[in-house]
mmCIF file of C-alpha atoms and ligand atoms in Angstrom:
data_model
loop_
_atom_site.group_PDB
_atom_site.id
_atom_site.type_symbol
_atom_site.label_atom_id
_atom_site.label_comp_id
_atom_site.label_asym_id
_atom_site.label_seq_id
_atom_site.Cartn_x
_atom_site.Cartn_y
_atom_site.Cartn_z
ATOM 1 C CA MET A 1 55.878 117.934 134.964
ATOM 2 C CA GLU A 2 57.488 119.711 132.033
ATOM 3 C CA PHE A 3 61.246 120.166 132.258
ATOM 4 C CA GLN A 4 61.777 123.798 133.259
ATOM 5 C CA SER A 5 65.215 123.788 134.889
ATOM 6 C CA LYS A 6 67.116 125.264 132.033
ATOM 7 C CA ARG A 7 69.600 127.500 133.829
ATOM 8 C CA ILE A 8 72.632 125.594 134.977
ATOM 9 C CA ALA A 9 76.116 126.117 136.415
ATOM 10 C CA ILE A 10 79.032 123.809 135.641
ATOM 11 C CA LEU A 11 81.621 123.699 138.418
ATOM 12 C CA GLY A 12 84.905 122.154 137.317
ATOM 13 C CA SER A 13 83.963 122.579 133.654
ATOM 14 C CA THR A 14 87.403 121.804 132.190
ATOM 15 C CA GLY A 15 87.733 118.311 133.711
ATOM 16 C CA SER A 16 86.440 115.086 132.218
ATOM 17 C CA VAL A 17 82.894 115.253 133.667
ATOM 18 C CA GLY A 18 82.875 119.043 133.195
ATOM 19 C CA LYS A 19 83.551 118.718 129.462
ATOM 20 C CA GLN A 20 80.839 116.082 129.145
ATOM 21 C CA SER A 21 78.475 118.405 131.070
ATOM 22 C CA VAL A 22 79.083 121.082 128.433
ATOM 23 C CA GLU A 23 77.953 118.587 125.781
ATOM 24 C CA VAL A 24 74.866 117.742 127.850
ATOM 25 C CA ALA A 25 74.038 121.437 128.331
ATOM 26 C CA GLN A 26 74.054 121.868 124.560
ATOM 27 C CA ASN A 27 72.069 118.678 124.054
ATOM 28 C CA ILE A 28 69.190 119.772 126.294
ATOM 29 C CA GLY A 29 69.378 123.437 125.308
ATOM 30 C CA ALA A 30 70.211 124.624 128.831
ATOM 31 C CA THR A 31 71.309 128.198 129.512
ATOM 32 C CA VAL A 32 74.680 128.134 131.235
ATOM 33 C CA ASP A 33 74.914 130.884 133.838
ATOM 34 C CA LEU A 34 78.265 130.046 135.427
ATOM 35 C CA LEU A 35 81.426 128.113 134.555
ATOM 36 C CA THR A 36 84.226 127.485 137.048
ATOM 37 C CA ALA A 37 87.606 125.773 136.769
ATOM 38 C CA GLY A 38 91.081 125.739 138.300
ATOM 39 C CA SER A 39 93.599 127.231 135.877
ATOM 40 C CA ASN A 40 92.829 125.980 132.351
ATOM 41 C CA VAL A 41 92.575 129.346 130.540
ATOM 42 C CA ASP A 42 92.475 127.946 126.995
ATOM 43 C CA LEU A 43 89.592 125.566 127.537
ATOM 44 C CA LEU A 44 87.563 127.910 129.722
ATOM 45 C CA GLU A 45 87.898 130.621 127.082
ATOM 46 C CA GLU A 46 86.662 128.184 124.444
ATOM 47 C CA GLN A 47 83.720 127.085 126.642
ATOM 48 C CA ALA A 48 82.846 130.713 127.475
ATOM 49 C CA ARG A 49 82.715 131.638 123.779
ATOM 50 C CA LEU A 50 80.570 128.592 123.074
ATOM 51 C CA LEU A 51 78.076 128.971 125.932
ATOM 52 C CA ASN A 52 78.158 132.713 126.714
ATOM 53 C CA PRO A 53 77.735 132.392 130.510
ATOM 54 C CA LYS A 54 77.157 135.425 132.696
ATOM 55 C CA THR A 55 80.200 134.576 134.847
ATOM 56 C CA CYS A 56 83.418 132.538 134.631
ATOM 57 C CA VAL A 57 85.664 131.892 137.628
ATOM 58 C CA LEU A 58 89.160 130.435 137.788
ATOM 59 C CA SER A 59 90.454 129.615 141.251
ATOM 60 C CA ASP A 60 93.991 130.512 140.131
ATOM 61 C CA GLU A 61 94.029 134.333 140.169
ATOM 62 C CA LYS A 62 96.856 134.776 137.665
ATOM 63 C CA SER A 63 95.030 132.567 135.155
ATOM 64 C CA ALA A 64 91.850 134.540 135.843
ATOM 65 C CA ARG A 65 93.596 137.803 134.892
ATOM 66 C CA GLU A 66 94.729 136.200 131.626
ATOM 67 C CA LEU A 67 91.199 134.937 130.914
ATOM 68 C CA LYS A 68 89.766 138.385 131.644
ATOM 69 C CA ASN A 69 92.059 139.890 128.991
ATOM 70 C CA ARG A 70 91.149 137.259 126.463
ATOM 71 C CA LEU A 71 87.399 137.658 127.026
ATOM 72 C CA SER A 72 87.477 141.477 127.047
ATOM 73 C CA ASP A 73 85.563 141.551 123.749
ATOM 74 C CA THR A 74 82.611 139.677 125.385
ATOM 75 C CA ASN A 75 80.085 140.450 128.154
ATOM 76 C CA VAL A 76 81.332 137.566 130.299
ATOM 77 C CA ARG A 77 82.297 138.609 133.824
ATOM 78 C CA VAL A 78 85.580 136.959 134.856
ATOM 79 C CA LEU A 79 86.549 136.453 138.501
ATOM 80 C CA GLY A 80 89.541 134.862 140.225
ATOM 81 C CA GLY A 81 90.134 133.057 143.524
ATOM 82 C CA ASP A 82 88.253 130.584 145.695
ATOM 83 C CA LYS A 83 86.347 133.209 147.667
ATOM 84 C CA ALA A 84 85.043 134.807 144.458
ATOM 85 C CA MET A 85 84.080 131.348 143.241
ATOM 86 C CA LEU A 86 81.916 130.636 146.286
ATOM 87 C CA GLU A 87 80.292 134.070 145.989
ATOM 88 C CA ALA A 88 79.612 133.514 142.293
ATOM 89 C CA ILE A 89 77.982 130.165 143.078
ATOM 90 C CA ALA A 90 75.832 131.723 145.809
ATOM 91 C CA SER A 91 74.662 134.603 143.600
ATOM 92 C CA SER A 92 74.153 132.564 140.429
ATOM 93 C CA ASN A 93 70.518 132.160 139.384
ATOM 94 C CA ALA A 94 71.176 128.642 138.055
ATOM 95 C CA GLU A 95 68.626 126.100 139.277
ATOM 96 C CA VAL A 96 71.000 123.187 138.866
ATOM 97 C CA ALA A 97 74.751 123.135 139.478
ATOM 98 C CA VAL A 98 76.778 120.230 138.169
ATOM 99 C CA ASN A 99 79.543 119.745 140.742
ATOM 100 C CA ALA A 100 82.360 118.195 138.720
ATOM 101 C CA VAL A 101 85.161 119.636 140.831
ATOM 102 C CA SER A 102 87.711 116.960 141.667
ATOM 103 C CA GLY A 103 88.949 116.129 145.155
ATOM 104 C CA PHE A 104 88.185 117.566 148.595
ATOM 105 C CA ALA A 105 88.130 120.995 146.902
ATOM 106 C CA GLY A 106 84.588 120.110 145.760
ATOM 107 C CA LEU A 107 83.143 120.340 149.277
ATOM 108 C CA TYR A 108 82.894 124.114 149.688
ATOM 109 C CA PRO A 109 81.347 124.676 146.223
ATOM 110 C CA ALA A 110 78.804 121.964 147.132
ATOM 111 C CA ILE A 111 77.994 123.728 150.397
ATOM 112 C CA ALA A 112 77.625 127.054 148.529
ATOM 113 C CA CYS A 113 75.167 125.367 146.133
ATOM 114 C CA ALA A 114 73.197 123.954 149.068
ATOM 115 C CA GLN A 115 73.090 127.295 150.887
ATOM 116 C CA SER A 116 71.666 128.977 147.803
ATOM 117 C CA GLY A 117 68.962 126.305 147.444
ATOM 118 C CA LYS A 118 70.175 124.777 144.196
ATOM 119 C CA ARG A 119 69.859 121.261 142.968
ATOM 120 C CA ILE A 120 73.349 119.760 142.998
ATOM 121 C CA ALA A 121 74.025 117.267 140.227
ATOM 122 C CA MET A 122 76.786 115.677 142.283
ATOM 123 C CA SER A 123 79.763 114.164 140.562
ATOM 124 C CA ASN A 124 82.276 114.969 143.330
ATOM 125 C CA LYS A 125 82.392 111.860 145.490
ATOM 126 C CA GLU A 126 85.064 113.128 147.906
ATOM 127 C CA ALA A 127 82.695 115.633 149.536
ATOM 128 C CA ILE A 128 80.196 112.808 150.112
ATOM 129 C CA VAL A 129 82.822 110.392 151.414
ATOM 130 C CA ILE A 130 84.426 112.940 153.743
ATOM 131 C CA ALA A 131 81.811 115.369 154.963
ATOM 132 C CA TYR A 132 78.314 114.287 153.904
ATOM 133 C CA LYS A 133 76.857 115.020 157.336
ATOM 134 C CA PHE A 134 77.649 118.730 156.964
ATOM 135 C CA LEU A 135 76.552 118.890 153.366
ATOM 136 C CA LYS A 136 73.262 117.133 154.116
ATOM 137 C CA ALA A 137 72.498 119.538 156.972
ATOM 138 C CA GLU A 138 72.913 122.519 154.613
ATOM 139 C CA ILE A 139 70.816 120.827 151.905
ATOM 140 C CA GLU A 140 67.955 120.225 154.337
ATOM 141 C CA LYS A 141 68.177 123.665 155.923
ATOM 142 C CA HIS A 142 67.982 125.491 152.585
ATOM 143 C CA ASN A 143 65.587 123.199 150.713
ATOM 144 C CA ALA A 144 68.270 122.260 148.219
ATOM 145 C CA GLU A 145 68.616 118.768 146.794
ATOM 146 C CA MET A 146 71.330 116.477 145.555
ATOM 147 C CA ILE A 147 71.024 114.006 142.684
ATOM 148 C CA PRO A 148 73.961 111.625 142.184
ATOM 149 C CA VAL A 149 75.925 111.677 138.927
ATOM 150 C CA ASP A 150 78.309 108.791 139.693
ATOM 151 C CA SER A 151 76.999 106.062 137.361
ATOM 152 C CA GLU A 152 76.421 103.433 140.072
ATOM 153 C CA HIS A 153 74.650 105.863 142.383
ATOM 154 C CA SER A 154 72.635 107.292 139.521
ATOM 155 C CA ALA A 155 71.595 103.694 138.803
ATOM 156 C CA ILE A 156 70.637 103.055 142.440
ATOM 157 C CA PHE A 157 68.740 106.358 142.548
ATOM 158 C CA GLN A 158 66.849 105.320 139.403
ATOM 159 C CA CYS A 159 66.089 101.859 140.860
ATOM 160 C CA LEU A 160 64.550 103.581 143.904
ATOM 161 C CA GLN A 161 62.006 105.542 141.852
ATOM 162 C CA GLY A 162 58.481 104.401 142.624
ATOM 163 C CA SER A 163 59.610 102.275 145.576
ATOM 164 C CA ALA A 164 59.622 104.937 148.267
ATOM 165 C CA ASP A 165 58.359 102.887 151.207
ATOM 166 C CA ASN A 166 59.712 99.512 150.253
ATOM 167 C CA LYS A 167 62.531 98.070 152.284
ATOM 168 C CA ILE A 168 65.912 97.558 150.672
ATOM 169 C CA LYS A 169 67.575 94.251 151.479
ATOM 170 C CA LYS A 170 70.819 95.161 149.789
ATOM 171 C CA ILE A 171 72.451 97.335 147.193
ATOM 172 C CA ILE A 172 74.339 95.516 144.458
ATOM 173 C CA LEU A 173 77.157 97.857 143.464
ATOM 174 C CA THR A 174 78.734 96.801 140.198
ATOM 175 C CA SER A 175 82.400 97.238 139.335
ATOM 176 C CA SER A 176 84.105 96.681 135.994
ATOM 177 C CA GLY A 177 86.916 95.064 137.995
ATOM 178 C CA GLY A 178 89.337 97.463 136.297
ATOM 179 C CA PRO A 179 92.034 96.594 133.758
ATOM 180 C CA PHE A 180 93.893 94.273 136.174
ATOM 181 C CA ARG A 181 91.068 91.926 137.101
ATOM 182 C CA GLY A 182 92.433 88.405 137.635
ATOM 183 C CA LYS A 183 96.022 89.540 138.253
ATOM 184 C CA SER A 184 97.938 88.451 141.354
ATOM 185 C CA ARG A 185 99.544 90.834 143.835
ATOM 186 C CA GLY A 186 102.960 89.977 142.365
ATOM 187 C CA GLU A 187 101.806 90.761 138.827
ATOM 188 C CA LEU A 188 100.335 94.059 140.011
ATOM 189 C CA SER A 189 103.616 95.313 141.474
ATOM 190 C CA SER A 190 105.163 95.985 138.042
ATOM 191 C CA ILE A 191 102.161 97.877 136.616
ATOM 192 C CA THR A 192 103.103 101.240 135.088
ATOM 193 C CA ALA A 193 101.092 104.477 135.162
ATOM 194 C CA LYS A 194 100.407 104.112 131.430
ATOM 195 C CA GLU A 195 98.898 100.644 131.917
ATOM 196 C CA ALA A 196 96.800 101.855 134.844
ATOM 197 C CA LEU A 197 95.473 104.760 132.792
ATOM 198 C CA SER A 198 93.789 102.601 130.149
ATOM 199 C CA HIS A 199 90.357 101.803 131.587
ATOM 200 C CA PRO A 200 88.470 99.117 129.645
ATOM 201 C CA THR A 201 84.974 100.651 129.617
ATOM 202 C CA TRP A 202 84.752 104.160 131.110
ATOM 203 C CA LYS A 203 86.317 107.434 129.915
ATOM 204 C CA MET A 204 87.519 109.377 132.993
ATOM 205 C CA GLY A 205 90.252 111.617 134.450
ATOM 206 C CA PRO A 206 93.661 110.159 135.553
ATOM 207 C CA LYS A 207 93.098 110.027 139.356
ATOM 208 C CA ILE A 208 89.795 108.153 139.146
ATOM 209 C CA THR A 209 91.144 105.861 136.423
ATOM 210 C CA VAL A 210 93.978 104.739 138.733
ATOM 211 C CA ASP A 211 91.451 104.420 141.588
ATOM 212 C CA SER A 212 89.324 102.213 139.342
ATOM 213 C CA ALA A 213 92.314 99.996 138.591
ATOM 214 C CA SER A 214 93.129 99.604 142.318
ATOM 215 C CA LEU A 215 89.407 99.211 143.284
ATOM 216 C CA MET A 216 89.892 102.188 145.636
ATOM 217 C CA ASN A 217 87.230 103.921 143.578
ATOM 218 C CA LYS A 218 84.811 101.082 144.319
ATOM 219 C CA GLY A 219 85.688 101.451 147.994
ATOM 220 C CA PHE A 220 84.843 105.162 147.869
ATOM 221 C CA GLU A 221 81.600 104.252 146.125
ATOM 222 C CA VAL A 222 80.667 101.830 148.926
ATOM 223 C CA ILE A 223 81.087 104.735 151.361
ATOM 224 C CA GLU A 224 79.176 107.058 149.022
ATOM 225 C CA ALA A 225 76.275 104.573 148.836
ATOM 226 C CA VAL A 226 76.154 104.156 152.630
ATOM 227 C CA ARG A 227 75.925 107.932 152.969
ATOM 228 C CA LEU A 228 73.459 108.658 150.165
ATOM 229 C CA PHE A 229 71.035 105.794 150.670
ATOM 230 C CA GLY A 230 71.226 105.353 154.448
ATOM 231 C CA VAL A 231 72.054 101.642 154.424
ATOM 232 C CA ALA A 232 74.575 99.750 156.574
ATOM 233 C CA PRO A 233 77.966 98.897 155.003
ATOM 234 C CA GLU A 234 77.029 95.189 155.281
ATOM 235 C CA GLN A 235 74.062 95.824 152.987
ATOM 236 C CA ILE A 236 76.324 96.749 150.105
ATOM 237 C CA GLU A 237 77.581 93.944 147.951
ATOM 238 C CA VAL A 238 80.204 94.713 145.328
ATOM 239 C CA VAL A 239 79.862 92.526 142.241
ATOM 240 C CA VAL A 240 82.375 92.539 139.403
ATOM 241 C CA HIS A 241 80.649 92.961 136.056
ATOM 242 C CA PRO A 242 83.331 93.591 133.396
ATOM 243 C CA GLN A 243 80.961 94.715 130.617
ATOM 244 C CA SER A 244 79.717 97.768 132.621
ATOM 245 C CA ILE A 245 76.205 97.407 131.200
ATOM 246 C CA MET A 246 74.325 96.890 134.463
ATOM 247 C CA HIS A 247 75.261 100.014 136.420
ATOM 248 C CA SER A 248 74.010 98.774 139.814
ATOM 249 C CA ALA A 249 70.879 97.275 141.330
ATOM 250 C CA ILE A 250 68.727 97.075 144.426
ATOM 251 C CA GLU A 251 67.463 93.876 145.975
ATOM 252 C CA TYR A 252 64.254 94.516 147.887
ATOM 253 C CA ILE A 253 63.069 92.414 150.842
ATOM 254 C CA ASP A 254 61.006 90.177 148.554
ATOM 255 C CA ASN A 255 64.284 89.218 146.775
ATOM 256 C CA SER A 256 63.261 91.080 143.633
ATOM 257 C CA ILE A 257 66.233 92.753 142.024
ATOM 258 C CA ILE A 258 65.679 95.998 140.119
ATOM 259 C CA ALA A 259 68.691 96.955 137.991
ATOM 260 C CA GLN A 260 69.473 99.855 135.705
ATOM 261 C CA MET A 261 71.247 99.173 132.420
ATOM 262 C CA GLY A 262 72.576 101.214 129.527
ATOM 263 C CA ALA A 263 75.654 101.976 127.470
ATOM 264 C CA PRO A 264 78.513 103.095 129.758
ATOM 265 C CA ASP A 265 78.432 106.847 129.118
ATOM 266 C CA MET A 266 78.670 109.479 131.862
ATOM 267 C CA ARG A 267 76.666 111.951 129.781
ATOM 268 C CA THR A 268 73.519 109.918 130.451
ATOM 269 C CA CYS A 269 74.074 110.163 134.222
ATOM 270 C CA ILE A 270 74.862 113.903 134.075
ATOM 271 C CA GLN A 271 71.780 114.584 131.979
ATOM 272 C CA TYR A 272 69.433 112.576 134.214
ATOM 273 C CA ALA A 273 70.663 114.431 137.313
ATOM 274 C CA ILE A 274 69.859 117.738 135.577
ATOM 275 C CA THR A 275 66.504 116.848 134.013
ATOM 276 C CA TYR A 276 65.162 114.482 136.736
ATOM 277 C CA PRO A 277 62.357 113.459 137.022
ATOM 278 C CA GLU A 278 62.107 113.904 133.276
ATOM 279 C CA ARG A 279 64.109 111.939 130.736
ATOM 280 C CA LYS A 280 65.374 113.615 127.583
ATOM 281 C CA GLU A 281 66.868 112.462 124.273
ATOM 282 C CA PRO A 282 70.385 111.216 125.056
ATOM 283 C CA LEU A 283 73.848 111.663 123.594
ATOM 284 C CA ALA A 284 74.767 108.051 124.313
ATOM 285 C CA SER A 285 73.830 105.352 121.856
ATOM 286 C CA SER A 286 71.130 102.798 122.599
ATOM 287 C CA LEU A 287 71.990 99.283 123.763
ATOM 288 C CA ASP A 288 71.308 96.405 121.437
ATOM 289 C CA LEU A 289 70.751 93.615 123.961
ATOM 290 C CA ALA A 290 70.667 90.890 121.314
ATOM 291 C CA LYS A 291 74.089 91.989 120.091
ATOM 292 C CA LEU A 292 75.663 91.812 123.559
ATOM 293 C CA SER A 293 76.984 88.292 123.647
ATOM 294 C CA LYS A 294 76.799 87.956 127.427
ATOM 295 C CA LEU A 295 76.776 89.741 130.759
ATOM 296 C CA THR A 296 78.930 88.175 133.477
ATOM 297 C CA PHE A 297 79.119 88.630 137.249
ATOM 298 C CA GLU A 298 81.725 87.502 139.788
ATOM 299 C CA GLU A 299 82.985 88.237 143.291
ATOM 300 C CA PRO A 300 85.702 90.875 143.682
ATOM 301 C CA ASP A 301 89.166 89.617 144.710
ATOM 302 C CA MET A 302 89.390 91.285 148.124
ATOM 303 C CA ASN A 303 92.618 89.426 149.020
ATOM 304 C CA THR A 304 94.504 91.057 146.161
ATOM 305 C CA PHE A 305 92.676 94.385 145.949
ATOM 306 C CA THR A 306 92.981 95.239 149.641
ATOM 307 C CA LEU A 307 91.822 98.845 149.329
ATOM 308 C CA LEU A 308 88.232 97.629 148.910
ATOM 309 C CA PRO A 309 88.062 95.839 152.305
ATOM 310 C CA LEU A 310 89.969 98.816 153.781
ATOM 311 C CA ALA A 311 87.155 101.096 152.599
ATOM 312 C CA TYR A 312 84.588 98.838 154.335
ATOM 313 C CA HIS A 313 86.698 99.107 157.498
ATOM 314 C CA THR A 314 86.791 102.910 157.368
ATOM 315 C CA ILE A 315 83.047 103.312 156.819
ATOM 316 C CA LYS A 316 82.247 100.881 159.647
ATOM 317 C CA GLU A 317 84.505 102.974 161.926
ATOM 318 C CA ASP A 318 83.499 106.240 160.196
ATOM 319 C CA GLY A 319 84.557 109.447 162.012
ATOM 320 C CA ILE A 320 87.644 110.950 160.387
ATOM 321 C CA LEU A 321 88.820 107.691 158.781
ATOM 322 C CA PRO A 322 87.054 108.140 155.405
ATOM 323 C CA ALA A 323 88.776 111.543 155.121
ATOM 324 C CA VAL A 324 92.120 109.959 156.017
ATOM 325 C CA LEU A 325 91.554 107.220 153.424
ATOM 326 C CA ASN A 326 90.784 109.793 150.746
ATOM 327 C CA ALA A 327 93.748 112.054 151.530
ATOM 328 C CA ALA A 328 96.281 109.214 151.726
ATOM 329 C CA ASP A 329 95.039 107.818 148.422
ATOM 330 C CA GLU A 330 95.276 111.209 146.701
ATOM 331 C CA ILE A 331 98.948 111.551 147.709
ATOM 332 C CA ALA A 332 99.804 107.924 146.896
ATOM 333 C CA VAL A 333 98.147 108.027 143.449
ATOM 334 C CA ASP A 334 99.933 111.284 142.646
ATOM 335 C CA ALA A 335 103.288 109.681 143.573
ATOM 336 C CA PHE A 336 102.422 106.646 141.425
ATOM 337 C CA LEU A 337 101.480 108.815 138.423
ATOM 338 C CA LYS A 338 104.816 110.632 138.781
ATOM 339 C CA GLY A 339 106.633 107.301 138.731
ATOM 340 C CA ARG A 340 107.890 107.670 142.310
ATOM 341 C CA ILE A 341 106.253 104.520 143.698
ATOM 342 C CA GLY A 342 104.884 101.276 142.271
ATOM 343 C CA PHE A 343 101.217 100.364 141.861
ATOM 344 C CA THR A 344 100.960 98.075 144.903
ATOM 345 C CA ASP A 345 102.842 100.675 146.988
ATOM 346 C CA ILE A 346 99.596 102.689 146.766
ATOM 347 C CA PHE A 347 97.917 99.884 148.769
ATOM 348 C CA GLU A 348 100.737 99.918 151.362
ATOM 349 C CA VAL A 349 100.850 103.694 151.792
ATOM 350 C CA VAL A 350 97.079 104.093 152.149
ATOM 351 C CA SER A 351 96.689 101.212 154.568
ATOM 352 C CA ASN A 352 99.678 102.300 156.711
ATOM 353 C CA VAL A 353 98.279 105.810 157.002
ATOM 354 C CA VAL A 354 94.713 104.676 157.837
ATOM 355 C CA TYR A 355 95.833 102.184 160.505
ATOM 356 C CA GLY A 356 98.251 104.756 161.935
ATOM 357 C CA PHE A 357 95.436 107.187 162.787
ATOM 358 C CA GLU A 358 93.536 107.428 166.012
ATOM 359 C CA ASN A 359 89.886 107.928 165.066
ATOM 360 C CA ILE A 360 87.666 110.780 166.204
ATOM 361 C CA LYS A 361 84.118 109.422 166.346
ATOM 362 C CA ASP A 362 81.925 112.486 165.843
ATOM 363 C CA PRO A 363 84.260 114.976 164.173
ATOM 364 C CA SER A 364 83.673 118.655 163.460
ATOM 365 C CA LEU A 365 84.462 120.027 160.025
ATOM 366 C CA ASP A 366 87.706 121.412 161.513
ATOM 367 C CA ASP A 367 88.649 117.944 162.814
ATOM 368 C CA ILE A 368 88.099 116.583 159.315
ATOM 369 C CA ASP A 369 90.094 119.372 157.704
ATOM 370 C CA LEU A 370 92.974 118.734 160.108
ATOM 371 C CA ALA A 371 92.819 114.953 159.569
ATOM 372 C CA ASP A 372 92.941 115.555 155.804
ATOM 373 C CA LYS A 373 96.097 117.681 156.157
ATOM 374 C CA GLU A 374 97.799 115.299 158.598
ATOM 375 C CA ALA A 375 97.016 112.269 156.435
ATOM 376 C CA ARG A 376 98.640 113.993 153.445
ATOM 377 C CA ILE A 377 101.801 114.665 155.462
ATOM 378 C CA LYS A 378 101.887 111.081 156.800
ATOM 379 C CA ALA A 379 101.380 109.667 153.308
ATOM 380 C CA GLY A 380 104.255 111.822 152.042
ATOM 381 C CA GLU A 381 106.514 110.559 154.855
ATOM 382 C CA CYS A 382 105.507 106.978 154.128
ATOM 383 C CA ILE A 383 106.327 107.425 150.417
ATOM 384 C CA ASN A 384 109.724 108.926 151.281
ATOM 385 C CA SER A 385 110.492 105.990 153.578
ATOM 386 C CA PHE A 386 109.804 103.643 150.590
ATOM 387 C CA LEU A 387 112.314 105.564 148.466
ATOM 388 C CA ASN A 388 115.150 105.410 151.027
HETATM 389 MN MN1 MN B 1 81.321 105.238 139.500
#
């Protein structure tokens, strides 16, 4: 099948994955119909002039007014506010929407994409972790589809191609181990935000970089894999692979392991989610296997990096707990980045908040929304109690 899906939308275009999606759009010659962002007027103006989309939306209305002035010499329609954003997504004629919005805020754009029958190239893991059930129902109802962008899940998705009816024994989810692999809990306590922000192999935004250093990100990815691929939490094995060359693998029931490898570059994952099932010329460089001295694999240190086993706990319990985990982590990481708490305090805050919640087993979207808000308040209180 020839690649025809050439009209795309980029949601969250000014973030790390958003910017890389702009490069991919240019690489494959896609027409960009819609760009959305939060409040970054300068960058959205630059992207609008580069890509000439039909519509640009900023969720911050004041910033949107500023952007409208700046783009008054163009034909680009500029809108402001979250409601306008959802309407613009619904009415966009893009066939594929890259959802690179960060945080829980990515859920409603994802639902709007599903309701308008689009393919969602899904980079936002929070919506999957928190509310996949609701998203999946909308995707099925409206004949939409979702292709993962997260590198590990893109790898797993690729390893599944051509194996439709074969049974999966387990998913091998690789982790770089982060910059603090091998450190003790005591050594971790003095880590600064600057140290946590230097990831050894992947180029990402600040929140996910800290989550990668704490292995919280890997925990979210365990939950994401359970949701997307319909396996039990026990079927997911996290393996530390510091070189980030093997992006994940599947072991089938005959013990054959199919892995996906490549240079660590998000642009490859973004592009595959857009062009699937076709493959196109990449932006990332090719791997020279002979030049790689070695690939290594080891068990993660779950005794030190306690957010990873905590994530397994929350997905086994499910209900509102994954949402609570996500919200508490967002608040704790923000406090860490502002220098208010130490690195290992993130572990304490998140675990205190999760264990302090009474679960609701089969929650409504309102239950989840409420749990998200309450968890943020509880995390804030917990942080304040650390400071006193
Ligand atoms: Mn990932």
